[in-house]
PDB file of C-alpha atoms in Angstrom:
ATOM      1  CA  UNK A   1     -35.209  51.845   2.515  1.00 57.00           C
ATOM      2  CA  UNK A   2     -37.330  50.734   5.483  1.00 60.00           C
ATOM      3  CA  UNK A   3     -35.020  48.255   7.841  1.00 69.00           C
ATOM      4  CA  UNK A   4     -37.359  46.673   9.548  1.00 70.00           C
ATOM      5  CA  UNK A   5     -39.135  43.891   8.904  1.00 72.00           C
ATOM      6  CA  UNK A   6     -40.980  43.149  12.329  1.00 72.00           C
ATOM      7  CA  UNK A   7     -44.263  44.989  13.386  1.00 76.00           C
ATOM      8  CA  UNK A   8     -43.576  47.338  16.459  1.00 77.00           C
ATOM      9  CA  UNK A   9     -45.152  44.996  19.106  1.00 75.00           C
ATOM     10  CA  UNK A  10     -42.361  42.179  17.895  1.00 74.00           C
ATOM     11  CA  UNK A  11     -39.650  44.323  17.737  1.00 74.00           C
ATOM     12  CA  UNK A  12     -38.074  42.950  21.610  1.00 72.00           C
ATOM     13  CA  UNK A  13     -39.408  39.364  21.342  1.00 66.00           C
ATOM     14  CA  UNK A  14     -36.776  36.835  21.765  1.00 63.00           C
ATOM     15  CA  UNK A  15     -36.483  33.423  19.403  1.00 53.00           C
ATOM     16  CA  UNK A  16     -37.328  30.630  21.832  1.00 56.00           C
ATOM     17  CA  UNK A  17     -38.770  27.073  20.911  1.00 57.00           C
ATOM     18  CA  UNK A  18     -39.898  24.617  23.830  1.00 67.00           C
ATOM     19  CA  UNK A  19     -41.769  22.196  21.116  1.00 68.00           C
ATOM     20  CA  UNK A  20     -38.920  19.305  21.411  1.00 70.00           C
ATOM     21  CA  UNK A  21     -39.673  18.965  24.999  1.00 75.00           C
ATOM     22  CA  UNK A  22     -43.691  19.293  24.900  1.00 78.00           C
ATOM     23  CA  UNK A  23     -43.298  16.329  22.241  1.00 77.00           C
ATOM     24  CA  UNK A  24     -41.187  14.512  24.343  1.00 81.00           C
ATOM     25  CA  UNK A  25     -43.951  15.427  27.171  1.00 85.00           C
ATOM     26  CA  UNK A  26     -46.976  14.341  25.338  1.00 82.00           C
ATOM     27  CA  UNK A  27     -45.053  10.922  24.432  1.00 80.00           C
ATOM     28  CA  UNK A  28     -44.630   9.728  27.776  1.00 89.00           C
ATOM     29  CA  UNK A  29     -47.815  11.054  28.502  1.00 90.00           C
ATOM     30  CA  UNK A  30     -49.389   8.927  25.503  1.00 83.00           C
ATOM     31  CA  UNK A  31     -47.794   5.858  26.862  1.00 88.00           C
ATOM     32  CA  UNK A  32     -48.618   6.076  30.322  1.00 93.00           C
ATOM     33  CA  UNK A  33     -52.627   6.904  30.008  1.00 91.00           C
ATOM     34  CA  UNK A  34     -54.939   6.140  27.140  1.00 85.00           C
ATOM     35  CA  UNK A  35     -56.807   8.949  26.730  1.00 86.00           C
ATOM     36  CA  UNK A  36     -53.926  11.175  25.966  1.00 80.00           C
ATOM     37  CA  UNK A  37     -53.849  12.513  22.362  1.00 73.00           C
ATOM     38  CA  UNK A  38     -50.520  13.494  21.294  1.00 73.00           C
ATOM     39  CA  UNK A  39     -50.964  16.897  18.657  1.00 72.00           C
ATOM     40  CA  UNK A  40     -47.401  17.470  18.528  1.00 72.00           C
ATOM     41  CA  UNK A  41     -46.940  14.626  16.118  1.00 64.00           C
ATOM     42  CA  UNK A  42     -45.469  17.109  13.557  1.00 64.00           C
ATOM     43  CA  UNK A  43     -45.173  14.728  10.627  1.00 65.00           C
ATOM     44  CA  UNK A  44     -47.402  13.445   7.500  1.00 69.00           C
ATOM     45  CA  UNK A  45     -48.908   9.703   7.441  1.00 64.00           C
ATOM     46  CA  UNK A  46     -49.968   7.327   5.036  1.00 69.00           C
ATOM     47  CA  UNK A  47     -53.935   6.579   5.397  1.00 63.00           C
ATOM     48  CA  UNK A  48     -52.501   3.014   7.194  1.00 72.00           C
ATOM     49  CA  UNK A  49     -50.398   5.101   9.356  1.00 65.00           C
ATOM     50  CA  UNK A  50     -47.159   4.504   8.157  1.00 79.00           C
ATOM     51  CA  UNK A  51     -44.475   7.532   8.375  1.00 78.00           C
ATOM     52  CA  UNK A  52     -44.535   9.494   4.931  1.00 81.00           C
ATOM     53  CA  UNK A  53     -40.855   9.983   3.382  1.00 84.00           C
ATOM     54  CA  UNK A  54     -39.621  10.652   0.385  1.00 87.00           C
ATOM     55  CA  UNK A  55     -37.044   8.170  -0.933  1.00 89.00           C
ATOM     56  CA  UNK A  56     -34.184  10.824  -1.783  1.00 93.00           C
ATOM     57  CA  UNK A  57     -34.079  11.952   1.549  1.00 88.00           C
ATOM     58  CA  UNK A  58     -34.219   8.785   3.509  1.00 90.00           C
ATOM     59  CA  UNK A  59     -31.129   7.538   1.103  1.00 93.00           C
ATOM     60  CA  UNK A  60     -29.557  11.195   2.017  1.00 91.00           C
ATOM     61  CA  UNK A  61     -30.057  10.520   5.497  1.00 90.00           C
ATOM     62  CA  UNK A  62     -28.065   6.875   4.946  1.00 92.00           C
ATOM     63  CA  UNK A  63     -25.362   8.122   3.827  1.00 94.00           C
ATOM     64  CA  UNK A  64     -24.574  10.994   7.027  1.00 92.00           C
ATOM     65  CA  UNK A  65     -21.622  10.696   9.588  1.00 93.00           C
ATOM     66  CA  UNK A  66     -22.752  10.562  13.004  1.00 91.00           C
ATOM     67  CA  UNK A  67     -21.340  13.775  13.601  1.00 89.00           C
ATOM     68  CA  UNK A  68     -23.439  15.148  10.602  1.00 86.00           C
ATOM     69  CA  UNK A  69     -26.627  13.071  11.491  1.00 85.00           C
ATOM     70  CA  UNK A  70     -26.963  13.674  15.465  1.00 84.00           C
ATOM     71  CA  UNK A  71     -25.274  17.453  15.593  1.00 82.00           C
ATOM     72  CA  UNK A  72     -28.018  19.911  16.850  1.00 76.00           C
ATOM     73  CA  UNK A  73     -29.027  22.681  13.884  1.00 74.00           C
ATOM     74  CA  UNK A  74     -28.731  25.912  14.656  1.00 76.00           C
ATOM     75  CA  UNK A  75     -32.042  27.437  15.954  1.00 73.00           C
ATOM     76  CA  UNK A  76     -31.997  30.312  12.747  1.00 76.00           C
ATOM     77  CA  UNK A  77     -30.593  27.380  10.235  1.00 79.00           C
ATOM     78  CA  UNK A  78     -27.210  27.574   8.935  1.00 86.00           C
ATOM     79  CA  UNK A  79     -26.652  30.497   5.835  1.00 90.00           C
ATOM     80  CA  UNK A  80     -26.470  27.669   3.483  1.00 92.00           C
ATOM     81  CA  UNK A  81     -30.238  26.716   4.456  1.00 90.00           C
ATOM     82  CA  UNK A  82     -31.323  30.663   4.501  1.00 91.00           C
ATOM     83  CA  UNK A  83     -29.795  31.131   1.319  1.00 94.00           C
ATOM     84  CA  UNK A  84     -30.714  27.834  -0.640  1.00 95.00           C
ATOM     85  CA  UNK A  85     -34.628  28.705   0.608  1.00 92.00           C
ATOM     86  CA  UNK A  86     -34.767  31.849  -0.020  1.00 94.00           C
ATOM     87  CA  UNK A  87     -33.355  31.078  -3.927  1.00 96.00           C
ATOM     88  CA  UNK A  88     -35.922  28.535  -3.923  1.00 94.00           C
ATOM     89  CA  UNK A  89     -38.624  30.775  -3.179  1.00 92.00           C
ATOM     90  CA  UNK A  90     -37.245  33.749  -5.030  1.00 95.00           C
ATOM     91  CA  UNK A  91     -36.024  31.679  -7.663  1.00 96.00           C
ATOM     92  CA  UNK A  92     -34.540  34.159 -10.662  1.00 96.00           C
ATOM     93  CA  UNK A  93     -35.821  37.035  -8.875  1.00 96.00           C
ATOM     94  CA  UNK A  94     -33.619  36.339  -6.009  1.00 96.00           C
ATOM     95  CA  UNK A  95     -30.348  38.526  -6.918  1.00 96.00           C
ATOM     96  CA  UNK A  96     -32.696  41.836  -7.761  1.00 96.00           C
ATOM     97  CA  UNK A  97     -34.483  41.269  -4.811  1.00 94.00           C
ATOM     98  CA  UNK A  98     -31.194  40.933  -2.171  1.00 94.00           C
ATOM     99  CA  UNK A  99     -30.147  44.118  -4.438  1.00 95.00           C
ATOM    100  CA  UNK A 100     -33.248  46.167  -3.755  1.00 95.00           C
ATOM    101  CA  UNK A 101     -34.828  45.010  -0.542  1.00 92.00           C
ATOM    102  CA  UNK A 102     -33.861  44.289   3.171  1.00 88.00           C
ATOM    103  CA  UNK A 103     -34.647  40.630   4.004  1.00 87.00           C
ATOM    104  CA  UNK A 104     -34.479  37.737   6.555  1.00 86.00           C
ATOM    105  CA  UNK A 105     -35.255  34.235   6.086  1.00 88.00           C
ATOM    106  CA  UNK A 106     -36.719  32.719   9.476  1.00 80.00           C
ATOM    107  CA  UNK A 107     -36.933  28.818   9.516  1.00 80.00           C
ATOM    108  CA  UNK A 108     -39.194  27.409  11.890  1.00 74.00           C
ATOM    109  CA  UNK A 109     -39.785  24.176  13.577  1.00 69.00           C
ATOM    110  CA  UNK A 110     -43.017  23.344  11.661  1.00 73.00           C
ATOM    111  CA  UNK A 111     -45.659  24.607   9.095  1.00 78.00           C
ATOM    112  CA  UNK A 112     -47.941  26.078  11.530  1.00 81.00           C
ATOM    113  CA  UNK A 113     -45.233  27.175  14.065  1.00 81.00           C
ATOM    114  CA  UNK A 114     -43.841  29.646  10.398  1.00 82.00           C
ATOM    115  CA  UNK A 115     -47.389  30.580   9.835  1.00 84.00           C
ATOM    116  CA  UNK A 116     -47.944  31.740  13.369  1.00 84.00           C
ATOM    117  CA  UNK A 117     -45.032  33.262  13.175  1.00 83.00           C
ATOM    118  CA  UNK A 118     -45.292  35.613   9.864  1.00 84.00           C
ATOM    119  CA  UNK A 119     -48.580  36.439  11.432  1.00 84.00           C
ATOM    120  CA  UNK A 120     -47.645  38.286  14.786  1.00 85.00           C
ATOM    121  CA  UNK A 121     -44.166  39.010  13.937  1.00 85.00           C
ATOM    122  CA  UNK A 122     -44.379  40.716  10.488  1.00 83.00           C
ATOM    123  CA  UNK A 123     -47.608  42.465  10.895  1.00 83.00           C
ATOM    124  CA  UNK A 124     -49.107  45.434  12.943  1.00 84.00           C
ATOM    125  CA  UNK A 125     -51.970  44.799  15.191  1.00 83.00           C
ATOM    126  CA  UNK A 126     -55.130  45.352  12.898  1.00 83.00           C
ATOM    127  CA  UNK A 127     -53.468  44.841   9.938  1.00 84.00           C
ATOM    128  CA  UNK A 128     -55.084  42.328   7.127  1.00 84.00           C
ATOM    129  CA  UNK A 129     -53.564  39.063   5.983  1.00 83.00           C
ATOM    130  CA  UNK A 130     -54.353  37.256   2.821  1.00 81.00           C
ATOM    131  CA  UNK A 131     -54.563  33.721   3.633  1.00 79.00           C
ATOM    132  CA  UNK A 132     -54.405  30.362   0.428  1.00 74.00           C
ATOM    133  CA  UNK A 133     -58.138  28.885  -0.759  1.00 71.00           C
ATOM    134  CA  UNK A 134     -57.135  26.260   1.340  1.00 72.00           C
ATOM    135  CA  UNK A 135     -58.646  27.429   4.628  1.00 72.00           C
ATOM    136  CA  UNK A 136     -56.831  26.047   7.702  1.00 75.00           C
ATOM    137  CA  UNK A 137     -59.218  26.698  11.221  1.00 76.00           C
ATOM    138  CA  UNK A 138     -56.072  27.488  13.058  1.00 78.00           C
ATOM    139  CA  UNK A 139     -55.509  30.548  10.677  1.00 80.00           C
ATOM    140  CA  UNK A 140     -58.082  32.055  13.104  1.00 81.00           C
ATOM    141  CA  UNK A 141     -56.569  31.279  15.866  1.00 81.00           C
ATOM    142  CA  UNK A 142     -53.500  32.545  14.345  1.00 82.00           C
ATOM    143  CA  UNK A 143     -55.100  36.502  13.368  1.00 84.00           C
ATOM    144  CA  UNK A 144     -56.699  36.775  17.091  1.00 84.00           C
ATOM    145  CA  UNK A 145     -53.728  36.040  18.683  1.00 83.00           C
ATOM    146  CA  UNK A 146     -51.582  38.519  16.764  1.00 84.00           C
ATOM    147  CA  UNK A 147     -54.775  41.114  16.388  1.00 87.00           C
ATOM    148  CA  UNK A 148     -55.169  41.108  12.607  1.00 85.00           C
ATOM    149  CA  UNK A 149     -58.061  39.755  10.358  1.00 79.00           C
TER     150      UNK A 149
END
């Protein structure tokens, strides 16, 4: 059984995020000057702008200790997390496949930041990815930077 998951030019890259500071960046940019747009917004919106949330998690949220709200995560997500997604993804598939198969579950910051991601890390330069109906332009930007199509 093959142990590694990683295409060869990923194999030494270190897990490092910097996006919590460029959003705190491009806030205090956006307030300061006008003309700064602020991509790292990182969250849905209604069409009248108000912050999309779904009910069961705001009244989750409510009911937190400080210590439980305001605690940093763990950058790879606690095992509980790994688990409970990969189960959810797997769903009764997911004891064969921890039987059979080497895996990892990787949490991200953000959609695109996991997409980028499974692009350059789990691929090998010129390698094909199949990508949803649903085309996304960044997907592009995505492939060249990791060398596949």
């Amino acid at each position: 059984m093959q142990r590694q998951i990683v295409g060869k030019h990923a194999e030494q890259k270190q897990l490092q995020s910097n996006i919590l500071q460029i959003s705190q960046e491009a806030k205090a940019m956006k307030a300061k000057y006008d003309d700064v747009i602020d991509a790292t917004v990182g969250m849905l919106h209604h069409e009248d702008g108000r912050v999309f949330k779904f009910q069961v998690v705001e009244d989750l949220l409510q009911n937190l200790t400080d210590s439980e709200m305001y605690a940093y995560a763990p950058v790879r997500g606690t095992k509980a997390f790994s688990e409970g997604a990969f189960d959810w993804v797997f769903g009764p598939y997911s004891d064969l496949i921890r039987q059979h198969f080497f895996y990892s579950v990787i949490p991200t910051t953000g959609g695109s930041g996991a997409i980028s991601n499974s692009f350059y890390n789990f691929n090998d330069f010129g390698q094909k990815v199949l990508i949803p109906n649903f085309y996304w332009t960044p997907y592009e930007n995505f492939a060249f930077e990791a060398n596949i199509s």
